[in-house]
Coordinates of C-alpha atoms in Angstrom, one line a residue:
M82 CA 0.0 0.0 0.0
N83 CA 1.3 3.5 -0.9
R84 CA 1.6 5.4 2.3
E85 CA 2.6 8.7 0.7
I86 CA 0.1 11.5 0.7
P87 CA 0.8 14.3 -1.9
I88 CA -0.4 17.8 -0.8
F89 CA -0.1 20.8 -3.1
F90 CA 0.0 24.5 -2.4
S91 CA 0.8 27.3 -4.8
T92 CA 2.3 30.7 -3.9
D93 CA 4.3 33.7 -4.8
D94 CA 6.5 35.7 -2.4
N95 CA 3.5 37.8 -1.2
Y96 CA 1.9 34.7 0.4
I97 CA 5.0 32.9 1.7
P98 CA 4.5 33.9 5.3
Y99 CA 0.9 32.5 5.3
L100 CA 2.0 29.4 3.5
D101 CA 4.4 28.8 6.4
V102 CA 1.6 29.1 8.9
A103 CA -0.6 26.7 6.8
I104 CA 2.2 24.1 6.5
S105 CA 3.1 24.3 10.2
S106 CA -0.5 23.7 11.2
L107 CA -0.9 20.8 8.8
I108 CA 2.3 19.0 10.1
A109 CA 1.3 19.6 13.7
N110 CA -2.0 17.8 13.3
A111 CA -1.3 15.1 10.7
S112 CA -1.3 11.4 11.5
K113 CA 2.2 9.9 11.8
E114 CA 1.0 6.7 10.0
Y115 CA 1.8 8.3 6.6
E116 CA 4.5 9.9 4.6
Y117 CA 3.7 13.4 3.3
R118 CA 5.1 15.1 0.3
I119 CA 4.2 18.8 0.3
I120 CA 4.6 20.3 -3.1
V121 CA 4.6 24.1 -3.5
L122 CA 3.9 25.2 -7.1
N123 CA 5.4 28.6 -8.0
T124 CA 7.0 30.6 -10.9
G125 CA 9.9 31.8 -8.9
V126 CA 10.2 32.6 -5.2
N127 CA 13.0 34.2 -3.0
E128 CA 15.6 31.7 -1.9
E129 CA 15.6 33.0 1.6
N130 CA 11.9 32.6 1.9
V131 CA 12.2 29.0 0.6
N132 CA 14.9 28.2 3.2
K133 CA 12.6 29.4 6.0
I134 CA 9.7 27.2 4.7
M135 CA 12.1 24.3 4.5
Q136 CA 12.6 24.5 8.3
N137 CA 9.3 22.7 8.6
E138 CA 10.7 19.5 7.1
K139 CA 11.0 16.7 9.5
A140 CA 10.7 12.9 9.5
G141 CA 7.7 11.9 7.5
F142 CA 7.3 15.4 5.9
K143 CA 9.1 16.3 2.7
I144 CA 8.7 19.7 1.1
D145 CA 9.5 20.5 -2.6
F146 CA 9.3 23.9 -4.3
I147 CA 8.6 23.2 -8.0
D148 CA 8.9 26.1 -10.5
I149 CA 6.3 25.6 -13.3
S150 CA 7.2 28.7 -15.3
E151 CA 8.2 26.8 -18.4
E152 CA 5.1 24.7 -18.3
L153 CA 2.9 27.8 -18.2
E154 CA 4.8 29.7 -20.9
N155 CA 2.2 29.1 -23.6
I156 CA -0.8 30.1 -21.5
K157 CA 0.4 32.6 -18.9
S158 CA -0.6 35.6 -21.0
R159 CA -4.2 34.5 -20.7
L160 CA -4.1 34.1 -16.9
K161 CA -5.1 37.4 -15.4
D162 CA -5.4 38.8 -11.9
V163 CA -9.0 39.3 -10.8
Y164 CA -9.7 41.3 -7.6
H165 CA -7.7 39.6 -4.8
F166 CA -6.9 36.5 -6.9
S167 CA -3.5 36.4 -8.6
V168 CA -2.4 34.1 -11.4
V169 CA -1.2 31.7 -8.7
T170 CA -4.8 30.6 -8.2
Y171 CA -4.8 28.9 -11.6
Y172 CA -1.9 26.5 -10.9
R173 CA -4.1 23.9 -9.3
L174 CA -5.6 23.3 -12.8
F175 CA -2.3 21.9 -14.1
I176 CA -1.5 19.4 -11.4
A177 CA -3.0 16.5 -13.4
S178 CA -0.7 16.9 -16.4
L179 CA 2.4 18.0 -14.4
F180 CA 2.3 15.1 -12.0
P181 CA 1.2 12.0 -13.9
Q182 CA 2.6 9.7 -11.2
Y183 CA -0.3 10.7 -8.9
D184 CA -3.9 9.5 -9.1
K185 CA -5.2 11.5 -6.1
V186 CA -4.0 14.6 -4.3
V187 CA -5.0 17.2 -1.8
Y188 CA -4.8 20.9 -2.8
L189 CA -4.8 23.7 -0.2
D190 CA -4.8 27.5 -0.4
C191 CA -2.3 29.4 1.7
D192 CA -4.8 31.4 3.7
L193 CA -5.9 28.7 6.0
V194 CA -4.9 26.6 9.1
V195 CA -5.3 22.9 9.3
L196 CA -6.8 21.8 12.7
G197 CA -7.5 18.2 11.9
D198 CA -5.7 15.2 10.4
I199 CA -5.2 15.8 6.7
S200 CA -4.9 12.1 6.0
E201 CA -8.6 11.8 6.8
L202 CA -9.4 14.1 3.9
Y203 CA -7.1 12.2 1.6
N204 CA -8.8 9.0 2.5
V205 CA -12.3 10.2 1.6
E206 CA -13.7 7.9 -1.2
L207 CA -14.4 9.8 -4.4
K208 CA -15.5 6.9 -6.6
D209 CA -15.8 8.4 -10.1
N210 CA -16.2 12.0 -8.8
I211 CA -13.5 14.5 -10.0
L212 CA -13.4 16.6 -6.9
G213 CA -14.1 16.5 -3.2
A214 CA -14.9 20.0 -2.0
A215 CA -17.0 21.9 0.6
P216 CA -19.7 24.4 -0.3
E217 CA -18.7 28.0 -0.8
Q218 CA -20.5 29.4 2.2
F219 CA -20.2 33.1 1.2
V220 CA -21.9 32.3 -2.1
Q221 CA -24.6 30.3 -0.4
N222 CA -25.4 33.2 2.0
T223 CA -25.1 36.2 -0.3
E224 CA -27.9 37.0 -2.7
N225 CA -25.8 38.6 -5.4
F226 CA -23.4 35.7 -5.5
R227 CA -26.2 33.2 -5.5
L228 CA -27.5 34.9 -8.7
Y229 CA -24.0 34.8 -10.1
A230 CA -23.6 31.1 -9.6
E231 CA -27.1 30.3 -10.8
K232 CA -27.6 32.7 -13.7
A233 CA -24.0 33.3 -15.0
L234 CA -22.5 29.8 -14.4
G235 CA -25.6 27.6 -14.5
V236 CA -24.7 26.0 -11.2
D237 CA -26.9 25.5 -8.1
P238 CA -25.6 28.0 -5.6
D239 CA -26.1 25.5 -2.8
G240 CA -23.9 23.1 -4.7
Y241 CA -21.3 25.7 -5.6
V242 CA -18.0 24.6 -3.9
N243 CA -15.0 26.5 -2.7
A244 CA -11.8 25.6 -4.6
G245 CA -9.4 26.5 -1.8
V246 CA -9.5 23.0 -0.3
L247 CA -9.7 20.2 -2.8
L248 CA -9.4 16.5 -2.9
I249 CA -8.7 15.8 -6.6
N250 CA -9.2 12.5 -8.4
L251 CA -6.6 13.1 -11.0
K252 CA -7.6 9.9 -13.0
E253 CA -11.0 11.4 -13.5
F254 CA -9.6 14.9 -14.0
R255 CA -7.6 13.6 -16.9
K256 CA -10.4 11.3 -18.2
N257 CA -12.8 14.2 -18.3
R258 CA -10.2 16.5 -20.0
I259 CA -10.7 19.3 -17.4
E260 CA -7.4 21.0 -18.1
E261 CA -7.9 20.9 -21.9
S262 CA -11.4 22.2 -21.5
F263 CA -10.3 25.0 -19.3
I264 CA -7.6 26.1 -21.8
E265 CA -10.2 25.9 -24.6
L266 CA -12.7 28.1 -22.7
I267 CA -10.2 30.7 -21.5
T268 CA -8.8 30.9 -25.0
E269 CA -12.1 31.2 -26.9
Y270 CA -14.3 33.1 -24.4
D271 CA -12.2 34.5 -21.5
F272 CA -15.3 35.1 -19.5
D273 CA -15.6 38.0 -17.0
L274 CA -15.5 36.2 -13.6
L275 CA -15.3 37.0 -10.0
D276 CA -13.4 33.8 -9.0
P277 CA -11.6 32.6 -12.1
D278 CA -10.3 29.1 -11.3
Q279 CA -13.2 28.3 -8.9
A280 CA -15.8 29.2 -11.5
Y281 CA -14.2 27.0 -14.2
L282 CA -13.8 24.1 -11.8
N283 CA -17.5 24.3 -10.7
Y284 CA -18.6 24.5 -14.3
L285 CA -16.4 21.8 -15.7
C286 CA -16.8 19.4 -12.8
H287 CA -20.5 19.9 -12.4
G288 CA -22.3 16.7 -11.4
K289 CA -19.0 15.0 -10.5
I290 CA -18.2 16.7 -7.2
H291 CA -18.4 14.9 -3.9
V292 CA -19.6 17.6 -1.4
L293 CA -17.7 17.6 1.8
P294 CA -18.9 18.9 5.2
N295 CA -18.0 22.5 5.6
G296 CA -15.8 21.5 8.6
W297 CA -13.2 20.6 5.9
N298 CA -13.3 24.2 4.7
K299 CA -14.9 26.4 7.3
E300 CA -15.0 30.0 6.2
P301 CA -15.0 32.7 8.9
M302 CA -18.8 33.2 9.0
P303 CA -21.2 32.6 11.9
L304 CA -22.6 29.4 10.4
V305 CA -23.0 25.9 11.9
C306 CA -19.9 23.8 11.4
E307 CA -20.7 20.4 10.0
G308 CA -18.7 17.9 11.9
K309 CA -15.3 18.7 13.4
K310 CA -13.7 22.0 12.4
N311 CA -10.7 20.5 10.5
I312 CA -9.7 23.4 8.3
V313 CA -10.4 27.1 8.9
H314 CA -10.1 28.9 5.5
Y315 CA -9.8 32.7 5.7
A316 CA -11.3 33.0 2.2
L317 CA -13.1 36.3 2.6
Y318 CA -11.6 39.7 2.0
K319 CA -10.9 40.2 5.7
K320 CA -7.7 38.3 6.7
P321 CA -6.5 37.8 10.3
W322 CA -3.2 39.4 9.4
Q323 CA -5.0 42.6 8.5
Y324 CA -8.2 42.7 10.7
D325 CA -8.9 42.1 14.4
D326 CA -12.5 41.0 14.0
V327 CA -12.0 37.8 11.9
L328 CA -13.9 34.8 13.2
D329 CA -11.5 31.9 14.2
C330 CA -8.5 34.2 13.9
E331 CA -7.0 32.7 17.1
H332 CA -6.1 29.6 15.2
F333 CA -4.1 31.5 12.7
W334 CA -2.2 33.4 15.4
K335 CA -1.5 30.2 17.4
Y336 CA 0.7 28.9 14.5
A337 CA 1.9 32.4 13.3
E338 CA 3.5 32.9 16.7
R339 CA 5.7 29.9 16.0
S340 CA 6.7 31.0 12.5
P341 CA 10.0 32.5 11.4
F342 CA 7.8 35.0 9.6
Y343 CA 6.0 36.1 12.8
Q344 CA 7.6 39.6 13.0
Q345 CA 7.0 40.2 9.3
I346 CA 3.3 39.2 9.8
K347 CA 3.0 41.4 12.8
L348 CA 4.5 44.4 11.0
S349 CA 2.2 43.8 8.0
K350 CA -0.8 43.9 10.3
E351 CA 0.4 47.0 12.1
S352 CA 0.8 48.8 8.7
F353 CA -2.6 47.9 7.5
G354 CA -4.4 51.1 8.5
A355 CA -7.6 53.0 7.8
S356 CA -6.8 53.8 4.2
E357 CA -6.1 50.2 3.4
M358 CA -9.3 49.1 5.1
A359 CA -11.3 51.6 3.2
E360 CA -9.8 50.4 0.0
R361 CA -10.6 46.8 0.8
E362 CA -14.2 47.7 1.8
A363 CA -14.7 49.5 -1.5
A364 CA -13.3 46.6 -3.4
A365 CA -15.7 44.2 -1.5
K366 CA -18.7 46.4 -2.4
E367 CA -17.5 46.6 -6.1
I368 CA -17.3 42.8 -6.3
Q369 CA -21.0 42.6 -5.1
E370 CA -22.0 45.1 -7.8
H371 CA -19.9 43.4 -10.4
A372 CA -21.6 40.1 -9.7
L373 CA -24.9 41.6 -10.9
K374 CA -23.3 43.1 -14.0
I375 CA -22.0 39.6 -15.0
V376 CA -25.4 38.1 -14.4
E377 CA -26.9 40.7 -16.8
S378 CA -24.2 40.2 -19.4
E379 CA -24.7 38.2 -22.6
D380 CA -21.2 36.7 -22.2
T381 CA -21.7 34.1 -19.5
F382 CA -21.3 30.3 -19.3
S383 CA -25.0 29.8 -19.1
K384 CA -25.7 31.9 -22.2
K385 CA -22.8 31.0 -24.4
L386 CA -22.3 27.3 -23.7
C387 CA -24.2 24.1 -23.5
R388 CA -23.6 22.0 -20.4
I389 CA -20.5 19.9 -21.0

């Protein structure tokens, strides 16, 4: 039996401190019955930052930084920043082709802390589903985004999942040509989207997603946690390293205090003042308004495409 569990992150230098917190929390709570390979996808990161992350390595936990610049050369011009999403967010869409040796992997965003045993997520049975993912709780509970999911993407808002914590069945991902379909769509249509990679994954994997309890991807909202709170994902615009009033922020700071980036994280928070907050609030309002503009547009998944 293969006891290795492959876990993917993607980052640039801006998110390295929070990646360190995420990896530290994952290692602290993972079962020692497995070997873990943590793979950090990037297109170039500072060597000093890499060396600090590598301090997390220990028996049973191997960390590799893999530069995928060359592999993205032909498509990177089509990958664009959208609101607070950088091009880094697209990297998860290429894991299936870049790592043919794996049939199943975990993908995690950097803005989270792992409180449970990640091997339990890996061992969830997906059968012929492409993804295992938890509902996108902000979409579920925000009217403009419910309309965006339903009218623009043609996806049930209650079944719309967050792509920041994924269990990926790479065999089915390849079989269903998800990467190829994504490249075809972004090349031909380049839809106006709020959440680029997440929207494509929800559309392309529709009907083949195993919905996980939100305890595997609990957003900082006052909602009932389904099952154990295994992962807290600071997916909203308010981050604990910027705001004081973020639900479940204590979990972030517990691991941040142990990080070699702690002073940097603290300074970042101290420098995030009223003007930055006002800018962030304005952006959050604009996203809500933009959701309705997309719904009213003629250039949407639901209006341009037949269900794949």
